[in-house]
Coordinates of C-alpha atoms and ligand atoms in Angstrom, one line a residue:
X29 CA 24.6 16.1 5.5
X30 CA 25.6 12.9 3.9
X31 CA 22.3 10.7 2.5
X32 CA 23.0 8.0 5.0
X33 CA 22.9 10.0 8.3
X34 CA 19.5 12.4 6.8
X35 CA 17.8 8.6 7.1
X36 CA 18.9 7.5 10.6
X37 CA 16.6 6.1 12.8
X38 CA 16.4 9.1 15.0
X39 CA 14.7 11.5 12.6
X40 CA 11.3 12.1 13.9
X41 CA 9.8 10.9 10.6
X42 CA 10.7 7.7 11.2
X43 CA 8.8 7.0 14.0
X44 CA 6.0 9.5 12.8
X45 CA 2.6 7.2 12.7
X46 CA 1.0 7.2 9.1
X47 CA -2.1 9.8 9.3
X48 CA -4.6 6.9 8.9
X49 CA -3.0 5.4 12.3
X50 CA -3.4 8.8 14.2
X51 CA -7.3 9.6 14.3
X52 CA -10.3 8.0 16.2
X53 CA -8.5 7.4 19.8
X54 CA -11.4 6.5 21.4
X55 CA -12.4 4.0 18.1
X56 CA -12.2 0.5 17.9
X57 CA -8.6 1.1 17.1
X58 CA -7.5 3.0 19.9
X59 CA -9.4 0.4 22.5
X60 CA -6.8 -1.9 20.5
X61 CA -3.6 0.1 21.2
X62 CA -4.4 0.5 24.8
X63 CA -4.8 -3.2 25.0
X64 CA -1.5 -3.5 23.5
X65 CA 0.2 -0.7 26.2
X66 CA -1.6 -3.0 29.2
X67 CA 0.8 -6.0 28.3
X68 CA 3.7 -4.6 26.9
X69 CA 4.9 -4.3 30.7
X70 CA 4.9 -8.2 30.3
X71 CA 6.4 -8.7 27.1
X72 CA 10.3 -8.8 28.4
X73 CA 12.6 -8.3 25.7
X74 CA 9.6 -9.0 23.2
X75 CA 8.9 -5.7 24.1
X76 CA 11.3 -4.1 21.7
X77 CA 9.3 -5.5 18.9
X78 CA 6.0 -4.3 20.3
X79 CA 5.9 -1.5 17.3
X80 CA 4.8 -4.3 15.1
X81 CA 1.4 -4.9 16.6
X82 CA 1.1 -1.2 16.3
X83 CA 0.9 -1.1 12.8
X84 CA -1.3 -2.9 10.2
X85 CA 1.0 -4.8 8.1
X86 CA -1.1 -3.6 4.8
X87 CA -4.6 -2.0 4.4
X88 CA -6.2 -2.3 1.3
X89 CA -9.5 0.2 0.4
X90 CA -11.6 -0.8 -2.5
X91 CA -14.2 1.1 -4.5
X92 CA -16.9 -1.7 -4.9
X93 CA -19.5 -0.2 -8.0
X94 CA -22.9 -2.5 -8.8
X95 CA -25.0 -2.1 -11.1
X96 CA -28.4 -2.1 -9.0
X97 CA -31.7 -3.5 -9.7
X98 CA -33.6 -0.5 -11.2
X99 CA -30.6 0.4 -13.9
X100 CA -28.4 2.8 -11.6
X101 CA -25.1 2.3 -10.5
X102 CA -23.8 2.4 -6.6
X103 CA -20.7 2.7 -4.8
X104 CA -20.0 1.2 -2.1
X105 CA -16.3 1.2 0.1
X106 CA -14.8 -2.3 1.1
X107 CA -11.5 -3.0 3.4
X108 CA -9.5 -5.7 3.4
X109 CA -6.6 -5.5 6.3
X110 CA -3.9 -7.6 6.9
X111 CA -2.6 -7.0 10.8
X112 CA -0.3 -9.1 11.1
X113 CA 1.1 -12.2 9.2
X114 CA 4.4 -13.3 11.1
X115 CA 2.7 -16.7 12.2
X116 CA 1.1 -17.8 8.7
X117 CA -1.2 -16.4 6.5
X118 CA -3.8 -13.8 6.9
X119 CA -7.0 -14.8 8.2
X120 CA -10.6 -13.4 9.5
X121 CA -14.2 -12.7 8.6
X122 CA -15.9 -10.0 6.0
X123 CA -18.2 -8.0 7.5
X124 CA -21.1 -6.5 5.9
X125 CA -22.4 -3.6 7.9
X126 CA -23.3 0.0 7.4
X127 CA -21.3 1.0 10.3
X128 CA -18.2 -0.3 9.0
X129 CA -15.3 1.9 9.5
X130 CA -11.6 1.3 8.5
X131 CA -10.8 2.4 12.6
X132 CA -13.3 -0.5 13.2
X133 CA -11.8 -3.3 10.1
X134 CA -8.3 -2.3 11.6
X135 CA -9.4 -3.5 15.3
X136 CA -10.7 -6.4 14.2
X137 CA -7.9 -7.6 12.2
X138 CA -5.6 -7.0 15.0
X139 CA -7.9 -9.3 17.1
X140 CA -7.7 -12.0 14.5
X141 CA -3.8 -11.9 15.2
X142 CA -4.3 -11.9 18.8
X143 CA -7.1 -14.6 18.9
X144 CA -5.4 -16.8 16.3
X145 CA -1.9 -16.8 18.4
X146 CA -4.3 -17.4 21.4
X147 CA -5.2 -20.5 20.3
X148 CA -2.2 -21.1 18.4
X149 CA -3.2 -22.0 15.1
X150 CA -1.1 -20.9 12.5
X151 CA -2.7 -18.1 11.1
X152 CA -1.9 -14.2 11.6
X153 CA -4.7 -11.8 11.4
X154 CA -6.6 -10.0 9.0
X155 CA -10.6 -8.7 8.4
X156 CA -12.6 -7.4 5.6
X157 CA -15.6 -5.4 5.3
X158 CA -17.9 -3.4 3.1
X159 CA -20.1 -0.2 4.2
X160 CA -23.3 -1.2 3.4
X161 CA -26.6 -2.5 4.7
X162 CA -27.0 -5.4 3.0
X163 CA -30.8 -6.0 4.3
X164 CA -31.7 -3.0 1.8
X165 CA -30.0 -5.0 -1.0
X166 CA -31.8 -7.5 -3.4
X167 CA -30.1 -11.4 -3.5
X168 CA -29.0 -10.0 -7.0
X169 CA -27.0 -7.0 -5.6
X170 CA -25.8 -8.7 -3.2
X171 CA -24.0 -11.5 -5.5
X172 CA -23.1 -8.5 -7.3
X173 CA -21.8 -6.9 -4.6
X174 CA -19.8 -9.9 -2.9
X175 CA -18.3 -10.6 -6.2
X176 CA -16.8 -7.4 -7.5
X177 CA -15.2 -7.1 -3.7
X178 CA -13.6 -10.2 -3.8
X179 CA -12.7 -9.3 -7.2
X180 CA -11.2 -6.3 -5.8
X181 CA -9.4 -7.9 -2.8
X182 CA -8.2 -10.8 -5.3
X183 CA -5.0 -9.4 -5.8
X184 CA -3.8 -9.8 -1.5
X185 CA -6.1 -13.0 -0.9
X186 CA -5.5 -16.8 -1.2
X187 CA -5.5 -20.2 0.3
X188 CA -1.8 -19.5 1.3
X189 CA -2.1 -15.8 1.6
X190 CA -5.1 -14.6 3.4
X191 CA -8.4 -16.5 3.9
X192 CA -11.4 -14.7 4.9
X193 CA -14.7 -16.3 6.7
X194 CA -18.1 -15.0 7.9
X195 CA -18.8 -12.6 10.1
X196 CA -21.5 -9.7 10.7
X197 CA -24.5 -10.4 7.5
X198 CA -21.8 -12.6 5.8
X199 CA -23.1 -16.6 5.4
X200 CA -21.8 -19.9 3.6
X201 CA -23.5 -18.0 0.4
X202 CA -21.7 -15.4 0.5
X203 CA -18.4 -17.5 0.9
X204 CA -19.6 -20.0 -1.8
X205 CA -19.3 -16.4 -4.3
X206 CA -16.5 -15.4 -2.8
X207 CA -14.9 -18.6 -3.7
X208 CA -16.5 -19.3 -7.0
X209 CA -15.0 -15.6 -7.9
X210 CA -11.8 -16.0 -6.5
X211 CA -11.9 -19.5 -8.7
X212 CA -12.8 -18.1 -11.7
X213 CA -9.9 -15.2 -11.8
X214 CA -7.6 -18.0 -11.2
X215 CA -8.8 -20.6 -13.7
X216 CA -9.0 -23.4 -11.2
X217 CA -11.4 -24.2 -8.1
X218 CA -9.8 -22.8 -4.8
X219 CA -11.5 -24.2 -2.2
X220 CA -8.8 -22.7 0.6
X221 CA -9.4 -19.5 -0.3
X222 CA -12.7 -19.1 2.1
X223 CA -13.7 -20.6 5.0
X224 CA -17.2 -21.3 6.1
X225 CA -18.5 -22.4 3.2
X226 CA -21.5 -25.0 2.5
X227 CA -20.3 -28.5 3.5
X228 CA -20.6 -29.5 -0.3
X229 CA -18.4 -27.0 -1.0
X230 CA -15.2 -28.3 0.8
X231 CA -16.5 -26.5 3.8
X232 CA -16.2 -28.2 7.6
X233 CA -19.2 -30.2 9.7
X234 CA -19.8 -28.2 13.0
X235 CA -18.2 -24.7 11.4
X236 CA -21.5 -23.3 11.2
X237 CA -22.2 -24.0 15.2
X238 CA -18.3 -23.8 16.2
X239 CA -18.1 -20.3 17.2
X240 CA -21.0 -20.6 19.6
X241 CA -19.9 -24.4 21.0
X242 CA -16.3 -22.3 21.8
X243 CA -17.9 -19.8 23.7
X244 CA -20.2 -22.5 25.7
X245 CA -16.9 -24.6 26.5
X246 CA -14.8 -22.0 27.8
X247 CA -17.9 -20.9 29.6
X248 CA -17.8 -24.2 31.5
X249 CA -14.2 -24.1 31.9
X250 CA -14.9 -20.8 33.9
X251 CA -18.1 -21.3 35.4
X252 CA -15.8 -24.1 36.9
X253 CA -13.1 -21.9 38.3
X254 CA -15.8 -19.6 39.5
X255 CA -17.4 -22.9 41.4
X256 CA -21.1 -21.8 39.3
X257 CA -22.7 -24.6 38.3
X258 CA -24.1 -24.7 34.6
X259 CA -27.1 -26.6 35.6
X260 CA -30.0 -23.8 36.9
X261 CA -27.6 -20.9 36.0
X262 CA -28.9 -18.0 34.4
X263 CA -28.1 -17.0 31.4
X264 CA -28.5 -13.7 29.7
X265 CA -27.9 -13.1 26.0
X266 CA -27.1 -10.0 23.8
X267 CA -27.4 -10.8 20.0
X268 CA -28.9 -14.1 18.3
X269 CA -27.2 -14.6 15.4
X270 CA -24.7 -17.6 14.9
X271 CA -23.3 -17.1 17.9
X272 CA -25.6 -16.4 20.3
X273 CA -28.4 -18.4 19.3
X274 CA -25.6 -21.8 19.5
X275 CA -24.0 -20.6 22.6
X276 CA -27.6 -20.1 24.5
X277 CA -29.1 -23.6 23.0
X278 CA -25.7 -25.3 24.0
X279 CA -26.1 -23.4 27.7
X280 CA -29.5 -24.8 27.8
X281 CA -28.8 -28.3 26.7
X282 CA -26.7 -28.3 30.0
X283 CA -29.3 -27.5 32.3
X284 CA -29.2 -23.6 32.3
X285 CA -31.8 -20.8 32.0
X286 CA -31.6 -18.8 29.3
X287 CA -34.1 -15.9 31.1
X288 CA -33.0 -13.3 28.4
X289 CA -32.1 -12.7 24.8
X290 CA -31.9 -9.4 23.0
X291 CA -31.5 -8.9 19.2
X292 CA -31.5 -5.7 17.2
X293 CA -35.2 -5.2 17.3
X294 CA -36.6 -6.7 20.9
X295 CA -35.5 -8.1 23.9
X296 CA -37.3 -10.6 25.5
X297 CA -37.4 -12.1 29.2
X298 CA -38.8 -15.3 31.3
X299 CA -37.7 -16.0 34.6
X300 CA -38.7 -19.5 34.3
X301 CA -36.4 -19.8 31.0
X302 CA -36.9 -18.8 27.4
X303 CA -37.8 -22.1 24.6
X304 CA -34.6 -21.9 23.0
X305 CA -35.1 -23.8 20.0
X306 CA -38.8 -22.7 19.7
X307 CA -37.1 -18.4 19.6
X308 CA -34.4 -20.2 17.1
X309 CA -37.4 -21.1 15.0
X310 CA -39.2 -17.8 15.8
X311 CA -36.3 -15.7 14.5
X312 CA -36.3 -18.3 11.3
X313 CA -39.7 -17.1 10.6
X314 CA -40.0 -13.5 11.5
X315 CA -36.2 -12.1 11.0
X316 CA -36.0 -10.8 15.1
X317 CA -36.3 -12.2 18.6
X318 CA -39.6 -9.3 19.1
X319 CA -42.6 -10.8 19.2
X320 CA -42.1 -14.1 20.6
X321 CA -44.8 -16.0 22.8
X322 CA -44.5 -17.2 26.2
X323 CA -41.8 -14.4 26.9
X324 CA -42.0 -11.0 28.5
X325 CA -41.1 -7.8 26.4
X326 CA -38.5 -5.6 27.7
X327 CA -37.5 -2.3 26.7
X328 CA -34.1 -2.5 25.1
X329 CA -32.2 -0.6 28.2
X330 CA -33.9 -3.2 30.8
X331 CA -31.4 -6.1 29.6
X332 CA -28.3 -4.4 31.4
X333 CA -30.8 -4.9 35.0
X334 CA -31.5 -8.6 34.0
X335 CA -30.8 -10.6 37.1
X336 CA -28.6 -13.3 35.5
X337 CA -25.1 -15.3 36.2
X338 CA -24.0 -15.4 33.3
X339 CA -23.7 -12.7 30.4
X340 CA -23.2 -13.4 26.7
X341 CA -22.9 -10.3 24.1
X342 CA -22.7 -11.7 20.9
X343 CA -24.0 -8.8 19.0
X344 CA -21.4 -6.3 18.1
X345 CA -18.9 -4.0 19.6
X346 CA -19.3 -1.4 22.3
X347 CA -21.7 -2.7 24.0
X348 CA -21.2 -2.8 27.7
X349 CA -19.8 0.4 28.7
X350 CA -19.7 2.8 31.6
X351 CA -23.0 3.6 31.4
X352 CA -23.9 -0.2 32.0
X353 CA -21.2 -1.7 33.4
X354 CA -22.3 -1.0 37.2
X355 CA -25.9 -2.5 36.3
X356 CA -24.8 -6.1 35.5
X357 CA -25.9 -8.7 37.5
X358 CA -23.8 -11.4 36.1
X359 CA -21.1 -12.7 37.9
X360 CA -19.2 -14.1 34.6
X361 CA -19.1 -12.4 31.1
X362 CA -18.4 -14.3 28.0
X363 CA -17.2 -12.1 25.1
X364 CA -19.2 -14.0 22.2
X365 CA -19.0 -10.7 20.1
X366 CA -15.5 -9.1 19.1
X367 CA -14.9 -5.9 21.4
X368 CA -18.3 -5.8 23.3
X369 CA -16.3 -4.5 26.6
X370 CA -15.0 -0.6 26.3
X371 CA -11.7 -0.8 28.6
X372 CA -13.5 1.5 31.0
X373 CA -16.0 -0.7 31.7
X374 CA -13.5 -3.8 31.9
X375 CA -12.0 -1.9 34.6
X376 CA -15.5 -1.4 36.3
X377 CA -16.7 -4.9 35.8
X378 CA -13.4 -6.2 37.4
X379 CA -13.8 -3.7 40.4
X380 CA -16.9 -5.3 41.0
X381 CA -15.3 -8.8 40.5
X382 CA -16.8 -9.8 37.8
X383 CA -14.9 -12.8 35.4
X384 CA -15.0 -11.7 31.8
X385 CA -13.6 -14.2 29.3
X386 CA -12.4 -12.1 26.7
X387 CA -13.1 -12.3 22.8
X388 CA -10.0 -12.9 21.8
X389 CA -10.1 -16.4 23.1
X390 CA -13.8 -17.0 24.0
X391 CA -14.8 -17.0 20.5
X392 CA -11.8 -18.5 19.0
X393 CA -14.1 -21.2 18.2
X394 CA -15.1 -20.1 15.2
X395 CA -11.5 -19.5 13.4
X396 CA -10.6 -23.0 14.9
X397 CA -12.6 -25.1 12.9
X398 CA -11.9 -22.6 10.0
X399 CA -8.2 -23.9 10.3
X400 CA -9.7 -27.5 10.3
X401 CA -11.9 -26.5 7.1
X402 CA -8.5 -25.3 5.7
X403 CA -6.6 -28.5 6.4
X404 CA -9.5 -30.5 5.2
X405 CA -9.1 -28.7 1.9
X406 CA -5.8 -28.8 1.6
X407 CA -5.7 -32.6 1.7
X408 CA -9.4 -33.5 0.3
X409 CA -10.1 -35.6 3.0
X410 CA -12.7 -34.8 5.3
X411 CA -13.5 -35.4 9.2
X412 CA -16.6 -36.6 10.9
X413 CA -18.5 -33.7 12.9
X414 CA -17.5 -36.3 15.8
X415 CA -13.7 -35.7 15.7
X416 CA -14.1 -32.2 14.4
X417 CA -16.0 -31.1 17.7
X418 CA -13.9 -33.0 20.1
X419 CA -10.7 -31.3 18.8
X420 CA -12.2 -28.3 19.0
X421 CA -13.0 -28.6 22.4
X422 CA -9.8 -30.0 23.6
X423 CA -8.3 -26.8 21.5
X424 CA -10.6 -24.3 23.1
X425 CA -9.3 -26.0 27.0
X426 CA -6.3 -26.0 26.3
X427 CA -6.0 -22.2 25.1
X428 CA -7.7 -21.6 28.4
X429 CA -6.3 -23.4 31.1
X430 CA -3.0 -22.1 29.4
X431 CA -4.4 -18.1 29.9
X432 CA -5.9 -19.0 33.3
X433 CA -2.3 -20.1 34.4
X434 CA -0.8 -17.2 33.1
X435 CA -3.4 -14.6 35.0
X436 CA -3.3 -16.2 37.6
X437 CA 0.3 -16.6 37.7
X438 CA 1.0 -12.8 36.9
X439 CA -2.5 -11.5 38.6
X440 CA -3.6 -10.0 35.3
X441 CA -7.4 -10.3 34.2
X442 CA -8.1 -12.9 31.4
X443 CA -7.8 -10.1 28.9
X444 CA -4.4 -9.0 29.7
X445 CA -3.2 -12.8 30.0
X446 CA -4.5 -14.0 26.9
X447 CA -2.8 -11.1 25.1
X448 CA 0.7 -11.8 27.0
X449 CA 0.1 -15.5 25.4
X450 CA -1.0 -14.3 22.2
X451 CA 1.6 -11.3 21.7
X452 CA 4.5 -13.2 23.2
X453 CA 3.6 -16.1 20.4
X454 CA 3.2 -13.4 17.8
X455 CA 6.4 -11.4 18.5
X456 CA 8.5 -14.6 19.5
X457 CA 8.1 -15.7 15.5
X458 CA 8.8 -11.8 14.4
X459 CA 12.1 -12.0 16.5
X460 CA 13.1 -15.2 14.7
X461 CA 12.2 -14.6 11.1
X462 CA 13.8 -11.0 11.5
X463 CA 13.0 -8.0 9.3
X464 CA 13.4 -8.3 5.5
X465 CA 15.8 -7.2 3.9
Ligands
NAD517 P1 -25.0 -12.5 13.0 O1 -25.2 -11.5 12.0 O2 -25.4 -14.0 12.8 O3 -25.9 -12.1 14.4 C1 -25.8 -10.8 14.9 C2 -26.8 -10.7 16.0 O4 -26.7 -9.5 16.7 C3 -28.3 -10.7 15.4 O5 -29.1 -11.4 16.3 C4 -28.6 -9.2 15.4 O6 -30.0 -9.0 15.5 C5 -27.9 -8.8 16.7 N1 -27.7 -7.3 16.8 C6 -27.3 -6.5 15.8 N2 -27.3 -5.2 16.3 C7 -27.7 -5.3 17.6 C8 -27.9 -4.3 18.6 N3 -27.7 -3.0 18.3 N4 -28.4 -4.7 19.8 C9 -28.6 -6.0 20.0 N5 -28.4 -7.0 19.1 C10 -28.0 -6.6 17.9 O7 -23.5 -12.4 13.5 P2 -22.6 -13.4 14.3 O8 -21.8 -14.2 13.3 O9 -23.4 -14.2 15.3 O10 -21.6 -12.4 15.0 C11 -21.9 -11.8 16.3 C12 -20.6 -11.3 16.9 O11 -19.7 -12.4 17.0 C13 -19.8 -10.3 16.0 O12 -19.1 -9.4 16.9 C14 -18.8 -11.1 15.3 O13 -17.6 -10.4 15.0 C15 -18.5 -12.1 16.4 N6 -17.9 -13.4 15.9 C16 -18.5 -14.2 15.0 C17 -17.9 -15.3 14.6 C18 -18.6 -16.3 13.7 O14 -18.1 -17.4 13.4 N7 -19.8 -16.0 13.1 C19 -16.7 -15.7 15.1 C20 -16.0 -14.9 16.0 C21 -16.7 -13.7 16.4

């Protein structure tokens, strides 16, 4: 057999997935993949190119070693994945967690890409994380820690490369290290290289509350196709982090109840309507929602039964599932968190016609004004939080009157339409730049 025709394209090897691809179906990753296989019907003659989304462009897995406070050293495993960079650069938060898995860094990366086509700002999609709980770490360690990662992931990120953000226990302190390390291995100050970094650090007005003001505007924008009005609704929220705690101060701003927030240690309920800024202030003081005055204490299960309209997770992934899904009283979902829907219980909670505004554009907020922090940067000239919010806004309407035309068009859920805008986008500039070499 000549050398040529042992490589053609029809040897099994070649379409073999690498091992790392083939385990944890049921993972973060696989939920991915079958999000992928619900829109390639829709794709046309994209559809040939579909493989691409299939496969992280690059993975990188670092050893990150510290030397810890009492003398010892400790090893710790970090990720840095690049899904997809056919639109732009890399681009998407570092998480650090001590659930983080590379089935689960891979997901979110892929999200990034879909989410940053979504609201088509030229970026493609990447994510970073480290396995660890950083609450058992000292501020020390955690410098320590922050810096020899971004040390480590040096040699695949930059300001034209691949630019991470915050995400799970990541803040503008962390990005500030993260920059100032980056900067020092490069001998000059890189602001680009991070976004969501203090404001006197070239980061952006409004980045800090921009996820959660995303997820409250396309909120509206369906509470409006849903004819709910804002004013009196009830609003039920999982997680109160950056972005729950903005999303349910913006949603009571407007006039709605917030009867129900849940955190990792307590969940709380008031029919009348929680104090938003006063459980902001609460969680300031005392690390968790648990505890607070003037609200009733649920056991953690009881926030699925919550009688709400509107439902917010903005905690992590995995969250509503087919053991919940049935329960939820909400007539409209908005996906603060990344993957907080299992596809089976997407499929239940649209059996039971309930509107869920997915991640992938609901809390494209956040990676918008990123791309304005970015620009800002680039040029050294810096916006007002004035203009920054209002083109955040019209950003975040746009991106969704463009998916509602499309479901409603095709008579797909939100999900599957924003992907079909997202993956066409993301596919359409793979077609035309055309595989190297
Ligand atoms: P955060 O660390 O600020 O807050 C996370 C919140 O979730 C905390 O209130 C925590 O107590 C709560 N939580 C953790 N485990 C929980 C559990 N088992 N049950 C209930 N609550 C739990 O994080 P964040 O930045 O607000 O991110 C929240 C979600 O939003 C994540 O899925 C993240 O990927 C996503 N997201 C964040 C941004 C951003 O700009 N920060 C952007 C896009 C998406």
């Amino acid at each position: 057999m000549s050398q040529a025709s042992s490589h053609t394209a029809a040897s099994p090897a070649a379409h073999a997935l690498p091992s790392y691809l083939q385990a944890d179906h049921l993972g973060p990753w696989g939920i991915y993949l079958q999000q992928v296989d619900r829109v390639t019907p829709y794709l046309g003659h994209l559809a040939r190119w579909v493989e691409t989304l299939k496969r992280p462009k690059r993975i990188l897995i670092v050893d990150v070693p510290i030397h810890l406070d009492d003398g010892s050293v400790a090893h710790f495993e970090g990720y840095r994945v690049q899904h997809n960079t056919s639109r732009g650069p890399g681009k998407g938060g570092v998480r650090f967690h001590q659930d983080v898995t590379l089935s689960e860094v891979m997901a979110l990366s892929a999200w990034m890409s879909i989410k940053n086509a979504a609201v088509n700002v030229p970026y493609g999609g990447a994510k970073g994380g480290i396995r660890v709980d950083p609450k058992t770490l000292s501020s020390g360690e955690l410098e320590r820690l922050t810096r020899r990662y971004t040390s480590e992931i040096g040699i695949i990120i930059g300001p034209s490369k691949d630019i991470p953000a915050p995400d799970v226990n990541t803040n503008e302190q962390i990005m500030a290290w993260m920059m100032d390390t980056y900067s020092m291995n490069e001998g000059a100050t890189a602001t680009g290289v991070v976004t969501g970094k203090p404001v006197d650090l070239g980061g952006s007005l409004g980045r800090r509350e921009a996820t959660g003001r995303g997820v409250y505007t396309v909120g509206v924008e369906a509470a409006r196709h849903l004819k709910l009005e804002v004013r009196g609704a009830r609003v039920a929220v999982q997680g109160f982090g950056n972005v729950g705690s903005i999303a349910a101060k913006l949603f009571a701003e407007a006039g709605a109840r917030v009867v129900a927030v849940q955190d990792h240690a307590g969940t709380v309920y008031s029919e009348a309507g929680l104090d938003v800024p006063a459980l902001m202030f609460h969680v300031k003081q005392t690390g968790s929602v648990a505890g607070f005055a003037g609200a009733q204490a649920l056991v953690a299960d009881a926030f699925w039964d919550v009688p709400c309209d509107i439902l917010i997770p903005a905690a992590l992934e995995g969250q509503i599932t087919r053991a919940n899904a049935g329960r939820i009283q909400a007539r409209l979902v908005i996906e603060g968190a990344n993957g907080p829907t299992t596809p089976e219980a997407d499929d239940i909670l649209r059996d039971r016609g309930v509107l869920v505004v997915p991640d992938v554009i609901a809390n494209a907020g956040g990676v918008t004004v990123s791309y304005f922090e970015w620009v800002q940067d680039f040029s050294s000239f810096f916006w007002s939080e004035e203009e920054i919010n209002a083109r955040l806004v019209r950003i975040m309407q746009e991106a969704f009157a463009a998916v509602w035309s499309v479901a409603q068009d095709k008579q797909v859920s939100l999900r599957t339409a924003t992907f079909i805008v997202a993956c066409t986008r993301i596919l359409h500039a793979r077609e035309m730049r055309g595989l190297y070499p």
